[in-house]
């Protein structure tokens, strides 16, 4: 994870066909400054590896939790897809310019962040996955919580970071935007549902987070399919995804 990606970028830079990135920019600056530089290639490699690890681990863990939550709460997933269909339509995938027009998708992401909290004095009924808690009135007419706080301040800055806003995770905007885009794209393009066992019984995932340096969602079974043949043959085709 540290050596191979760095060497790939370095080789591409030397051959003149590198894609702009943090690593390529730092290497170019290092080579330009020469002996006067305050850092070396090893420093660049380590910084790039830390950023990559932080981004991929948090993204994969959160998105796996999202998929499991949607398997367990199909009503939430249906509402998410309905909003996307109404605002974005089926001819393209959502992008960040759509974000302000998709409040339910926004609140699904907030609830995904919120799900790690357990303090009932801050978020009532914490064991329930309820995006509507962040709305004055939910799409089904249920009343939300009064002035529910945005959980991003907690998940991107708890512990020592929480007391000082300037110490909150420096990659929070990138991570938040990337997660929103992934959640919206998954919901727009894919149907997610419970799997069926060999005996024909529905398999209901049991949420579990084994201990470790990073607590991933335990493996679970589900079924994921394209929402339509048009999506499978068009929006999710290799050629379209490469262009996108």
GROMACS .gro file of C-alpha atoms in nm:
model
  244
    1UNK     CA    1   0.000   0.000   0.000
    2UNK     CA    2   0.295   0.233   0.051
    3UNK     CA    3   0.567   0.141  -0.198
    4UNK     CA    4   0.385   0.022  -0.511
    5UNK     CA    5   0.145   0.319  -0.556
    6UNK     CA    6   0.426   0.566  -0.492
    7UNK     CA    7   0.653   0.399  -0.746
    8UNK     CA    8   0.371   0.393  -1.001
    9UNK     CA    9   0.325   0.770  -0.971
   10UNK     CA   10   0.699   0.830  -0.980
   11UNK     CA   11   0.743   0.619  -1.294
   12UNK     CA   12   0.452   0.795  -1.464
   13UNK     CA   13   0.602   1.132  -1.374
   14UNK     CA   14   0.940   1.034  -1.516
   15UNK     CA   15   0.777   0.917  -1.838
   16UNK     CA   16   0.577   1.239  -1.871
   17UNK     CA   17   0.226   1.096  -1.844
   18UNK     CA   18   0.142   1.134  -1.475
   19UNK     CA   19  -0.207   1.228  -1.367
   20UNK     CA   20  -0.212   1.535  -1.137
   21UNK     CA   21  -0.211   1.426  -0.774
   22UNK     CA   22  -0.066   1.515  -0.435
   23UNK     CA   23   0.221   1.272  -0.484
   24UNK     CA   24   0.313   1.396  -0.829
   25UNK     CA   25   0.295   1.761  -0.718
   26UNK     CA   26   0.519   1.699  -0.417
   27UNK     CA   27   0.768   1.502  -0.624
   28UNK     CA   28   0.788   1.777  -0.885
   29UNK     CA   29   0.845   2.035  -0.612
   30UNK     CA   30   1.110   1.817  -0.449
   31UNK     CA   31   1.301   1.767  -0.772
   32UNK     CA   32   1.282   2.138  -0.844
   33UNK     CA   33   1.410   2.240  -0.501
   34UNK     CA   34   1.680   1.973  -0.486
   35UNK     CA   35   1.901   1.978  -0.178
   36UNK     CA   36   1.723   2.283  -0.038
   37UNK     CA   37   1.397   2.089   0.009
   38UNK     CA   38   1.284   2.029   0.367
   39UNK     CA   39   1.151   1.681   0.287
   40UNK     CA   40   1.252   1.377   0.082
   41UNK     CA   41   1.089   1.102  -0.124
   42UNK     CA   42   1.037   0.886   0.184
   43UNK     CA   43   0.841   1.165   0.351
   44UNK     CA   44   0.621   1.203   0.042
   45UNK     CA   45   0.561   0.828   0.025
   46UNK     CA   46   0.455   0.814   0.391
   47UNK     CA   47   0.224   1.116   0.367
   48UNK     CA   48   0.054   0.973   0.058
   49UNK     CA   49   0.011   0.632   0.223
   50UNK     CA   50  -0.145   0.783   0.536
   51UNK     CA   51  -0.391   0.988   0.333
   52UNK     CA   52  -0.481   0.689   0.118
   53UNK     CA   53  -0.530   0.457   0.415
   54UNK     CA   54  -0.741   0.711   0.605
   55UNK     CA   55  -0.964   0.770   0.305
   56UNK     CA   56  -1.011   0.411   0.191
   57UNK     CA   57  -1.071   0.264   0.537
   58UNK     CA   58  -1.325   0.525   0.643
   59UNK     CA   59  -1.501   0.514   0.305
   60UNK     CA   60  -1.525   0.136   0.282
   61UNK     CA   61  -1.639   0.096   0.643
   62UNK     CA   62  -1.906   0.365   0.615
   63UNK     CA   63  -2.038   0.242   0.281
   64UNK     CA   64  -2.058  -0.118   0.404
   65UNK     CA   65  -2.258   0.008   0.701
   66UNK     CA   66  -2.482   0.200   0.458
   67UNK     CA   67  -2.553  -0.111   0.251
   68UNK     CA   68  -2.636  -0.313   0.560
   69UNK     CA   69  -2.862  -0.037   0.689
   70UNK     CA   70  -3.050  -0.030   0.359
   71UNK     CA   71  -3.092  -0.409   0.366
   72UNK     CA   72  -3.241  -0.381   0.714
   73UNK     CA   73  -3.449  -0.070   0.635
   74UNK     CA   74  -3.589  -0.108   0.283
   75UNK     CA   75  -3.843   0.168   0.346
   76UNK     CA   76  -3.558   0.418   0.387
   77UNK     CA   77  -3.395   0.294   0.068
   78UNK     CA   78  -3.721   0.326  -0.123
   79UNK     CA   79  -3.764   0.687  -0.010
   80UNK     CA   80  -3.403   0.760  -0.108
   81UNK     CA   81  -3.455   0.617  -0.456
   82UNK     CA   82  -3.785   0.799  -0.500
   83UNK     CA   83  -3.622   1.134  -0.425
   84UNK     CA   84  -3.337   1.061  -0.666
   85UNK     CA   85  -3.580   0.958  -0.940
   86UNK     CA   86  -3.784   1.272  -0.888
   87UNK     CA   87  -3.490   1.515  -0.885
   88UNK     CA   88  -3.222   1.351  -1.100
   89UNK     CA   89  -3.421   1.119  -1.325
   90UNK     CA   90  -3.292   0.801  -1.484
   91UNK     CA   91  -3.080   0.933  -1.769
   92UNK     CA   92  -2.774   1.016  -1.559
   93UNK     CA   93  -2.616   0.956  -1.222
   94UNK     CA   94  -2.630   1.218  -0.945
   95UNK     CA   95  -2.342   1.460  -0.896
   96UNK     CA   96  -2.249   1.712  -0.629
   97UNK     CA   97  -2.446   1.991  -0.796
   98UNK     CA   98  -2.760   1.793  -0.706
   99UNK     CA   99  -2.680   1.779  -0.336
  100UNK     CA  100  -2.880   2.081  -0.224
  101UNK     CA  101  -3.185   1.943  -0.405
  102UNK     CA  102  -3.174   1.604  -0.233
  103UNK     CA  103  -3.250   1.663   0.138
  104UNK     CA  104  -3.354   1.305   0.212
  105UNK     CA  105  -3.028   1.167   0.071
  106UNK     CA  106  -2.847   1.424   0.287
  107UNK     CA  107  -3.032   1.307   0.596
  108UNK     CA  108  -2.962   0.941   0.520
  109UNK     CA  109  -2.592   1.026   0.527
  110UNK     CA  110  -2.635   1.224   0.850
  111UNK     CA  111  -2.814   0.928   1.007
  112UNK     CA  112  -2.536   0.698   0.890
  113UNK     CA  113  -2.289   0.920   1.077
  114UNK     CA  114  -2.523   0.946   1.376
  115UNK     CA  115  -2.567   0.569   1.408
  116UNK     CA  116  -2.248   0.532   1.614
  117UNK     CA  117  -2.389   0.752   1.893
  118UNK     CA  118  -2.586   0.612   2.186
  119UNK     CA  119  -2.663   0.913   2.409
  120UNK     CA  120  -3.042   0.945   2.426
  121UNK     CA  121  -3.013   1.299   2.563
  122UNK     CA  122  -2.865   1.407   2.228
  123UNK     CA  123  -3.043   1.174   1.983
  124UNK     CA  124  -3.361   1.003   2.098
  125UNK     CA  125  -3.424   0.637   2.015
  126UNK     CA  126  -3.059   0.586   1.912
  127UNK     CA  127  -3.103   0.222   1.807
  128UNK     CA  128  -3.348   0.322   1.535
  129UNK     CA  129  -3.221   0.419   1.187
  130UNK     CA  130  -3.432   0.729   1.124
  131UNK     CA  131  -3.320   0.992   0.869
  132UNK     CA  132  -3.639   1.184   0.944
  133UNK     CA  133  -3.497   1.290   1.280
  134UNK     CA  134  -3.308   1.563   1.092
  135UNK     CA  135  -3.618   1.699   0.920
  136UNK     CA  136  -3.885   1.927   1.065
  137UNK     CA  137  -4.133   1.684   0.913
  138UNK     CA  138  -4.034   1.363   0.740
  139UNK     CA  139  -4.152   1.260   0.395
  140UNK     CA  140  -4.410   1.040   0.565
  141UNK     CA  141  -4.540   1.323   0.784
  142UNK     CA  142  -4.360   1.219   1.103
  143UNK     CA  143  -4.223   1.502   1.313
  144UNK     CA  144  -3.845   1.524   1.339
  145UNK     CA  145  -3.639   1.615   1.643
  146UNK     CA  146  -3.621   1.979   1.739
  147UNK     CA  147  -3.284   2.123   1.641
  148UNK     CA  148  -3.112   1.785   1.598
  149UNK     CA  149  -2.741   1.857   1.585
  150UNK     CA  150  -2.536   1.776   1.277
  151UNK     CA  151  -2.342   1.457   1.368
  152UNK     CA  152  -2.053   1.549   1.139
  153UNK     CA  153  -1.907   1.761   1.418
  154UNK     CA  154  -1.890   1.446   1.631
  155UNK     CA  155  -1.770   1.183   1.386
  156UNK     CA  156  -1.505   1.406   1.229
  157UNK     CA  157  -1.391   1.562   1.554
  158UNK     CA  158  -1.463   1.369   1.874
  159UNK     CA  159  -1.213   1.339   2.156
  160UNK     CA  160  -0.957   1.618   2.178
  161UNK     CA  161  -1.055   1.743   1.835
  162UNK     CA  162  -1.415   1.817   1.935
  163UNK     CA  163  -1.323   2.107   2.164
  164UNK     CA  164  -1.145   2.299   1.889
  165UNK     CA  165  -1.311   2.343   1.550
  166UNK     CA  166  -0.976   2.405   1.381
  167UNK     CA  167  -0.862   2.058   1.490
  168UNK     CA  168  -1.143   1.867   1.317
  169UNK     CA  169  -1.032   1.614   1.053
  170UNK     CA  170  -0.863   1.812   0.772
  171UNK     CA  171  -1.006   1.576   0.511
  172UNK     CA  172  -1.366   1.605   0.628
  173UNK     CA  173  -1.499   1.799   0.328
  174UNK     CA  174  -1.344   1.555   0.082
  175UNK     CA  175  -1.461   1.252   0.280
  176UNK     CA  176  -1.811   1.389   0.329
  177UNK     CA  177  -1.850   1.482  -0.038
  178UNK     CA  178  -1.716   1.146  -0.152
  179UNK     CA  179  -1.947   0.954   0.081
  180UNK     CA  180  -2.250   1.156  -0.025
  181UNK     CA  181  -2.172   1.094  -0.391
  182UNK     CA  182  -2.122   0.721  -0.331
  183UNK     CA  183  -2.447   0.687  -0.133
  184UNK     CA  184  -2.644   0.878  -0.396
  185UNK     CA  185  -2.490   0.681  -0.684
  186UNK     CA  186  -2.554   0.344  -0.521
  187UNK     CA  187  -2.917   0.432  -0.455
  188UNK     CA  188  -2.968   0.572  -0.805
  189UNK     CA  189  -2.819   0.271  -0.984
  190UNK     CA  190  -2.872  -0.034  -0.766
  191UNK     CA  191  -3.143  -0.226  -0.585
  192UNK     CA  192  -3.039  -0.377  -0.254
  193UNK     CA  193  -3.238  -0.639  -0.066
  194UNK     CA  194  -3.211  -0.932   0.173
  195UNK     CA  195  -3.066  -1.259   0.046
  196UNK     CA  196  -3.246  -1.592   0.053
  197UNK     CA  197  -3.090  -1.903   0.203
  198UNK     CA  198  -3.083  -2.254   0.048
  199UNK     CA  199  -3.396  -2.339   0.244
  200UNK     CA  200  -3.583  -2.045   0.095
  201UNK     CA  201  -3.582  -1.847   0.418
  202UNK     CA  202  -3.496  -1.477   0.414
  203UNK     CA  203  -3.155  -1.402   0.564
  204UNK     CA  204  -3.170  -1.105   0.800
  205UNK     CA  205  -2.826  -0.957   0.875
  206UNK     CA  206  -2.737  -0.910   1.240
  207UNK     CA  207  -2.529  -0.591   1.282
  208UNK     CA  208  -2.193  -0.666   1.440
  209UNK     CA  209  -1.864  -0.478   1.456
  210UNK     CA  210  -1.572  -0.704   1.555
  211UNK     CA  211  -1.298  -0.536   1.757
  212UNK     CA  212  -0.988  -0.412   1.578
  213UNK     CA  213  -0.788  -0.101   1.499
  214UNK     CA  214  -1.074  -0.010   1.265
  215UNK     CA  215  -1.414  -0.161   1.339
  216UNK     CA  216  -1.557  -0.288   1.013
  217UNK     CA  217  -1.908  -0.425   0.972
  218UNK     CA  218  -1.900  -0.804   1.006
  219UNK     CA  219  -1.959  -0.994   0.682
  220UNK     CA  220  -2.323  -1.032   0.585
  221UNK     CA  221  -2.524  -1.156   0.288
  222UNK     CA  222  -2.744  -0.946   0.063
  223UNK     CA  223  -2.849  -0.916  -0.301
  224UNK     CA  224  -2.738  -0.620  -0.515
  225UNK     CA  225  -2.867  -0.578  -0.871
  226UNK     CA  226  -2.885  -0.297  -1.129
  227UNK     CA  227  -3.219  -0.118  -1.112
  228UNK     CA  228  -3.282  -0.171  -1.483
  229UNK     CA  229  -3.127  -0.308  -1.801
  230UNK     CA  230  -3.077   0.050  -1.916
  231UNK     CA  231  -2.861   0.118  -1.611
  232UNK     CA  232  -2.668  -0.207  -1.651
  233UNK     CA  233  -2.601  -0.151  -2.020
  234UNK     CA  234  -2.556   0.225  -2.010
  235UNK     CA  235  -2.475   0.408  -1.688
  236UNK     CA  236  -2.277   0.117  -1.542
  237UNK     CA  237  -2.102   0.009  -1.862
  238UNK     CA  238  -1.719   0.012  -1.849
  239UNK     CA  239  -1.699   0.273  -2.126
  240UNK     CA  240  -1.941   0.510  -1.952
  241UNK     CA  241  -1.777   0.470  -1.612
  242UNK     CA  242  -1.434   0.543  -1.762
  243UNK     CA  243  -1.569   0.860  -1.920
  244UNK     CA  244  -1.747   0.957  -1.596
   0.00000   0.00000   0.00000
